[in-house]
């Protein structure tokens, strides 16, 4: 089979910079596609941690003036990932995260920072990098959304673009007065271009102008075409529904492998579940919880934001405690939510423990030691923590939305009787339903054979990238005319 070259354009990538699942996907997909004959190179901004990780790079292009300053396009390989790094110090070399400064606010020039990335993605598509012509460009989220717009309005030969929506809640909407400074021609400002409710919409441009639009689960693909889930883009998405497809995420099963995970206290597998409780003991100690092997231990690994519905979990805490449960939460984000959980931990010593930070190792320990992972999201394009939970024998308790609906089999009487259940779902996303789901989970936990069966089913589920990668490869091949 001939090799197919794909340029991925993305604003974060594991293990270099990560704020969420987007980075996990961008970092895992190249490895999953390689055995299928798809060679992915990824274009990312030269943030400080990216530049620091470079051991050896070549300069693919010197750029005397790229959006207001000198820049370079570097070509390098880090952690097995083939990368183009846009090294533009005036845009990316600063303290803070990829989007937000040390003061916790979005950088004021984010429109320009990511337009510069998109312009580079488009230009590489047109042949700017020596000896490289991608046959398909794959863009992720709003930050890469203008890539399709630049290619479209430049005219001329161009590779087809696949735009993947990881989260519709972030759309990259900016004032129209920025048009020229972003490098867009006046004609781009139209409903068939980047115009979005009188502003410039980065994600809108991608949805309108990409050759295909994908999102990260089939259910989310349907939800975003509705008024409830479309966040303003439902009309356009409905109009393009013949070009819209949902492809589930996988997880990197080498990074997330309970049998060989260096970050957990005691490795275990489907055939050695008896070794798993050592991780619960460890977790209880780590979170100052009472060392009780029989208390159902609920774990959370999450950004703390409205999307994730954890305010509901806070409200449902009395139910969780009534059922004899414990809670170990790792999260960061919304200050009010942090304060709420901190208060709960203080009010319930030995029963509720919280760590407010971003901690990769602790995330693994929570997956390995919790009995149940709770994901009560109001919306969830795919969700990765429930996939990790399945693989780690932690039974997921999830809202029946988006990718959570697609990846967990609810323990209905039928699913239990036929031995298919892998977790607990609730809908709609509201307090009484979550409380009921917690009671249902606790009852299942007390039914040891049923619980063990659910754990085994979850661990047997294929949460790898194998199937999704085949779907992406087929899509890329179709667009490349193979
Ligand atoms: P989202 O991208 O919406 O945040 P996902 O479930 O797709 O949600 O991906 C979240 C990723 O970030 C997972 O890999 C999860 O383990 C990780 N993660 C989230 N919060 C934390 C945290 N506080 N510490 C460590 N890892 C976290
Ligand atoms: C987004 C979504 C999450 C998804 C991730 C990776 O951050 O919120 O549901 O799993 O992207 O696609």
CSV table of C-alpha atoms in Angstrom, one decimal, residues 218-427:
chain,number,residue,atom,x,y,z
A,218,UNK,CA,-21.7,9.3,16.9
A,219,UNK,CA,-24.1,10.5,19.6
A,220,UNK,CA,-22.4,13.9,19.8
A,221,UNK,CA,-22.5,14.2,16.0
A,222,UNK,CA,-26.3,13.9,16.3
A,223,UNK,CA,-26.6,16.2,19.4
A,224,UNK,CA,-24.7,19.1,17.7
A,225,UNK,CA,-27.3,19.2,15.0
A,226,UNK,CA,-30.0,20.1,17.5
A,227,UNK,CA,-31.0,23.4,19.1
A,228,UNK,CA,-30.1,22.0,22.5
A,229,UNK,CA,-26.6,20.8,21.6
A,230,UNK,CA,-25.6,22.9,18.6
A,231,UNK,CA,-24.4,26.0,20.5
A,232,UNK,CA,-25.4,28.3,17.6
A,233,UNK,CA,-23.9,26.1,14.8
A,234,UNK,CA,-26.8,23.6,14.6
A,235,UNK,CA,-28.2,25.1,11.4
A,236,UNK,CA,-24.9,25.0,9.6
A,237,UNK,CA,-24.1,21.5,10.9
A,238,UNK,CA,-27.5,20.2,9.8
A,239,UNK,CA,-27.0,21.7,6.4
A,240,UNK,CA,-23.7,19.8,6.2
A,241,UNK,CA,-24.9,16.6,7.8
A,242,UNK,CA,-24.0,14.6,4.7
A,243,UNK,CA,-20.3,15.6,5.4
A,244,UNK,CA,-20.5,15.1,9.1
A,245,UNK,CA,-19.5,11.9,10.9
A,246,UNK,CA,-18.9,10.8,14.4
A,247,UNK,CA,-15.8,8.7,15.1
A,248,UNK,CA,-15.2,7.6,18.7
A,249,UNK,CA,-11.9,8.3,20.4
A,250,UNK,CA,-9.8,5.6,21.7
A,251,UNK,CA,-7.1,5.7,24.4
A,252,UNK,CA,-3.5,4.9,24.2
A,253,UNK,CA,-3.6,1.4,25.6
A,254,UNK,CA,0.2,1.4,26.2
A,255,UNK,CA,0.0,4.6,28.4
A,256,UNK,CA,-3.1,3.2,30.0
A,257,UNK,CA,-2.3,-0.4,30.8
A,258,UNK,CA,-3.1,-1.6,34.3
A,259,UNK,CA,-0.9,-4.6,33.9
A,260,UNK,CA,2.2,-2.6,33.1
A,261,UNK,CA,1.6,0.9,34.6
A,262,UNK,CA,4.6,2.3,36.3
A,263,UNK,CA,2.4,5.1,37.9
A,264,UNK,CA,0.2,2.8,40.0
A,265,UNK,CA,0.9,1.1,43.3
A,266,UNK,CA,0.1,-2.5,42.2
A,267,UNK,CA,-0.3,-3.6,38.6
A,268,UNK,CA,-3.1,-5.9,37.8
A,269,UNK,CA,-5.0,-7.4,34.8
A,270,UNK,CA,-8.3,-9.1,34.0
A,271,UNK,CA,-6.8,-12.3,35.3
A,272,UNK,CA,-5.3,-10.9,38.4
A,273,UNK,CA,-8.1,-8.7,39.7
A,274,UNK,CA,-7.3,-9.9,43.2
A,275,UNK,CA,-4.2,-7.6,43.1
A,276,UNK,CA,-6.4,-4.5,42.4
A,277,UNK,CA,-7.5,-3.7,46.0
A,278,UNK,CA,-3.9,-2.8,46.9
A,279,UNK,CA,-4.5,0.3,44.8
A,280,UNK,CA,-7.6,1.2,46.7
A,281,UNK,CA,-5.7,1.0,49.9
A,282,UNK,CA,-3.0,3.2,48.5
A,283,UNK,CA,-5.6,5.7,47.2
A,284,UNK,CA,-7.4,5.8,50.5
A,285,UNK,CA,-4.2,6.7,52.2
A,286,UNK,CA,-3.2,9.2,49.5
A,287,UNK,CA,-6.6,11.1,50.0
A,288,UNK,CA,-6.8,10.7,53.8
A,289,UNK,CA,-9.8,8.5,53.5
A,290,UNK,CA,-10.7,5.8,56.1
A,291,UNK,CA,-8.9,2.6,55.1
A,292,UNK,CA,-12.1,0.7,54.5
A,293,UNK,CA,-12.0,-2.0,51.8
A,294,UNK,CA,-15.8,-2.3,51.7
A,295,UNK,CA,-16.7,1.3,51.3
A,296,UNK,CA,-17.5,2.0,47.6
A,297,UNK,CA,-14.9,4.5,46.5
A,298,UNK,CA,-16.0,6.9,43.9
A,299,UNK,CA,-13.2,8.7,41.9
A,300,UNK,CA,-13.2,11.8,39.7
A,301,UNK,CA,-10.5,13.0,37.3
A,302,UNK,CA,-11.6,16.1,35.6
A,303,UNK,CA,-11.5,19.7,34.6
A,304,UNK,CA,-13.8,21.5,36.9
A,305,UNK,CA,-16.2,23.3,34.6
A,306,UNK,CA,-19.9,23.6,34.0
A,307,UNK,CA,-19.6,21.0,31.2
A,308,UNK,CA,-18.5,18.3,33.6
A,309,UNK,CA,-21.5,18.6,35.8
A,310,UNK,CA,-19.5,18.2,39.0
A,311,UNK,CA,-21.6,20.8,40.8
A,312,UNK,CA,-24.4,18.1,40.7
A,313,UNK,CA,-22.1,15.6,42.3
A,314,UNK,CA,-21.4,18.1,45.0
A,315,UNK,CA,-25.1,18.4,45.6
A,316,UNK,CA,-25.5,14.6,45.5
A,317,UNK,CA,-22.8,14.1,48.1
A,318,UNK,CA,-25.3,13.4,50.9
A,319,UNK,CA,-26.6,10.5,48.9
A,320,UNK,CA,-23.2,9.2,48.2
A,321,UNK,CA,-22.3,9.3,51.9
A,322,UNK,CA,-25.6,7.8,53.0
A,323,UNK,CA,-24.7,4.8,50.8
A,324,UNK,CA,-21.5,4.4,52.7
A,325,UNK,CA,-19.4,5.8,49.8
A,326,UNK,CA,-16.1,7.7,49.8
A,327,UNK,CA,-15.0,10.3,47.2
A,328,UNK,CA,-11.5,10.9,45.8
A,329,UNK,CA,-11.5,13.9,43.5
A,330,UNK,CA,-8.6,15.2,41.3
A,331,UNK,CA,-9.5,18.3,39.4
A,332,UNK,CA,-8.7,21.9,38.6
A,333,UNK,CA,-10.5,24.8,37.1
A,334,UNK,CA,-13.5,26.7,38.3
A,335,UNK,CA,-12.6,28.4,41.6
A,336,UNK,CA,-16.2,28.2,43.1
A,337,UNK,CA,-16.3,24.5,42.4
A,338,UNK,CA,-12.9,24.0,44.0
A,339,UNK,CA,-14.1,25.9,47.0
A,340,UNK,CA,-17.2,23.7,47.2
A,341,UNK,CA,-15.3,20.5,47.1
A,342,UNK,CA,-12.7,21.8,49.6
A,343,UNK,CA,-15.5,22.6,52.0
A,344,UNK,CA,-17.0,19.1,51.5
A,345,UNK,CA,-13.6,17.5,52.3
A,346,UNK,CA,-13.4,19.6,55.5
A,347,UNK,CA,-16.9,18.7,56.5
A,348,UNK,CA,-16.5,15.0,55.9
A,349,UNK,CA,-13.0,14.0,57.0
A,350,UNK,CA,-12.1,10.4,56.1
A,351,UNK,CA,-15.0,10.3,53.6
A,352,UNK,CA,-14.1,13.0,51.0
A,353,UNK,CA,-10.6,13.8,49.7
A,354,UNK,CA,-9.7,16.3,47.1
A,355,UNK,CA,-6.5,17.3,45.2
A,356,UNK,CA,-6.8,20.5,43.1
A,357,UNK,CA,-4.1,20.3,40.6
A,358,UNK,CA,-3.2,18.7,37.3
A,359,UNK,CA,-1.4,15.4,38.1
A,360,UNK,CA,-0.8,12.8,35.5
A,361,UNK,CA,0.4,10.1,38.0
A,362,UNK,CA,-2.4,10.7,40.4
A,363,UNK,CA,-4.9,10.3,37.5
A,364,UNK,CA,-3.6,6.8,36.9
A,365,UNK,CA,-3.8,6.0,40.6
A,366,UNK,CA,-7.4,7.1,40.8
A,367,UNK,CA,-8.3,4.9,37.8
A,368,UNK,CA,-6.5,1.9,39.5
A,369,UNK,CA,-7.8,2.4,43.0
A,370,UNK,CA,-11.4,3.7,42.6
A,371,UNK,CA,-14.3,1.3,42.5
A,372,UNK,CA,-16.3,3.7,40.3
A,373,UNK,CA,-15.4,6.7,38.1
A,374,UNK,CA,-18.1,9.3,38.0
A,375,UNK,CA,-18.6,11.4,34.9
A,376,UNK,CA,-21.8,13.4,35.3
A,377,UNK,CA,-21.2,15.7,32.3
A,378,UNK,CA,-24.0,18.0,30.9
A,379,UNK,CA,-22.5,17.4,27.5
A,380,UNK,CA,-19.5,15.3,26.5
A,381,UNK,CA,-18.2,15.1,23.0
A,382,UNK,CA,-16.4,11.8,23.7
A,383,UNK,CA,-14.8,11.7,27.1
A,384,UNK,CA,-11.6,9.7,27.8
A,385,UNK,CA,-11.7,9.1,31.5
A,386,UNK,CA,-14.6,6.6,31.3
A,387,UNK,CA,-12.5,4.7,28.7
A,388,UNK,CA,-9.6,4.6,31.1
A,389,UNK,CA,-12.0,3.5,33.8
A,390,UNK,CA,-13.3,0.5,31.7
A,391,UNK,CA,-9.7,-0.6,31.1
A,392,UNK,CA,-8.8,-0.2,34.8
A,393,UNK,CA,-11.7,-2.2,36.2
A,394,UNK,CA,-13.3,1.0,37.7
A,395,UNK,CA,-17.0,0.8,36.8
A,396,UNK,CA,-18.0,4.1,35.1
A,397,UNK,CA,-21.1,6.0,36.4
A,398,UNK,CA,-21.9,8.4,33.6
A,399,UNK,CA,-24.5,10.8,32.2
A,400,UNK,CA,-26.1,9.4,29.1
A,401,UNK,CA,-24.8,12.1,26.7
A,402,UNK,CA,-22.4,12.3,23.8
A,403,UNK,CA,-19.6,9.8,23.9
A,404,UNK,CA,-20.5,8.6,27.4
A,405,UNK,CA,-23.7,7.2,25.9
A,406,UNK,CA,-21.8,5.4,23.2
A,407,UNK,CA,-19.1,3.8,25.3
A,408,UNK,CA,-20.8,2.6,28.5
A,409,UNK,CA,-23.4,-0.2,28.6
A,410,UNK,CA,-25.9,0.7,31.3
A,411,UNK,CA,-26.7,-2.0,33.9
A,412,UNK,CA,-30.3,-2.4,33.1
A,413,UNK,CA,-31.9,-5.7,34.2
A,414,UNK,CA,-31.6,-7.0,30.6
A,415,UNK,CA,-28.0,-6.0,30.3
A,416,UNK,CA,-27.2,-7.5,33.7
A,417,UNK,CA,-29.0,-10.7,32.8
A,418,UNK,CA,-27.3,-11.1,29.5
A,419,UNK,CA,-24.0,-10.2,31.1
A,420,UNK,CA,-23.3,-7.2,28.9
A,421,UNK,CA,-23.4,-4.3,31.4
A,422,UNK,CA,-20.2,-2.3,31.9
A,423,UNK,CA,-21.5,0.6,34.0
A,424,UNK,CA,-24.3,2.9,35.1
A,425,UNK,CA,-25.9,5.7,33.0
A,426,UNK,CA,-28.4,8.3,34.0
A,427,UNK,CA,-30.6,10.8,32.1
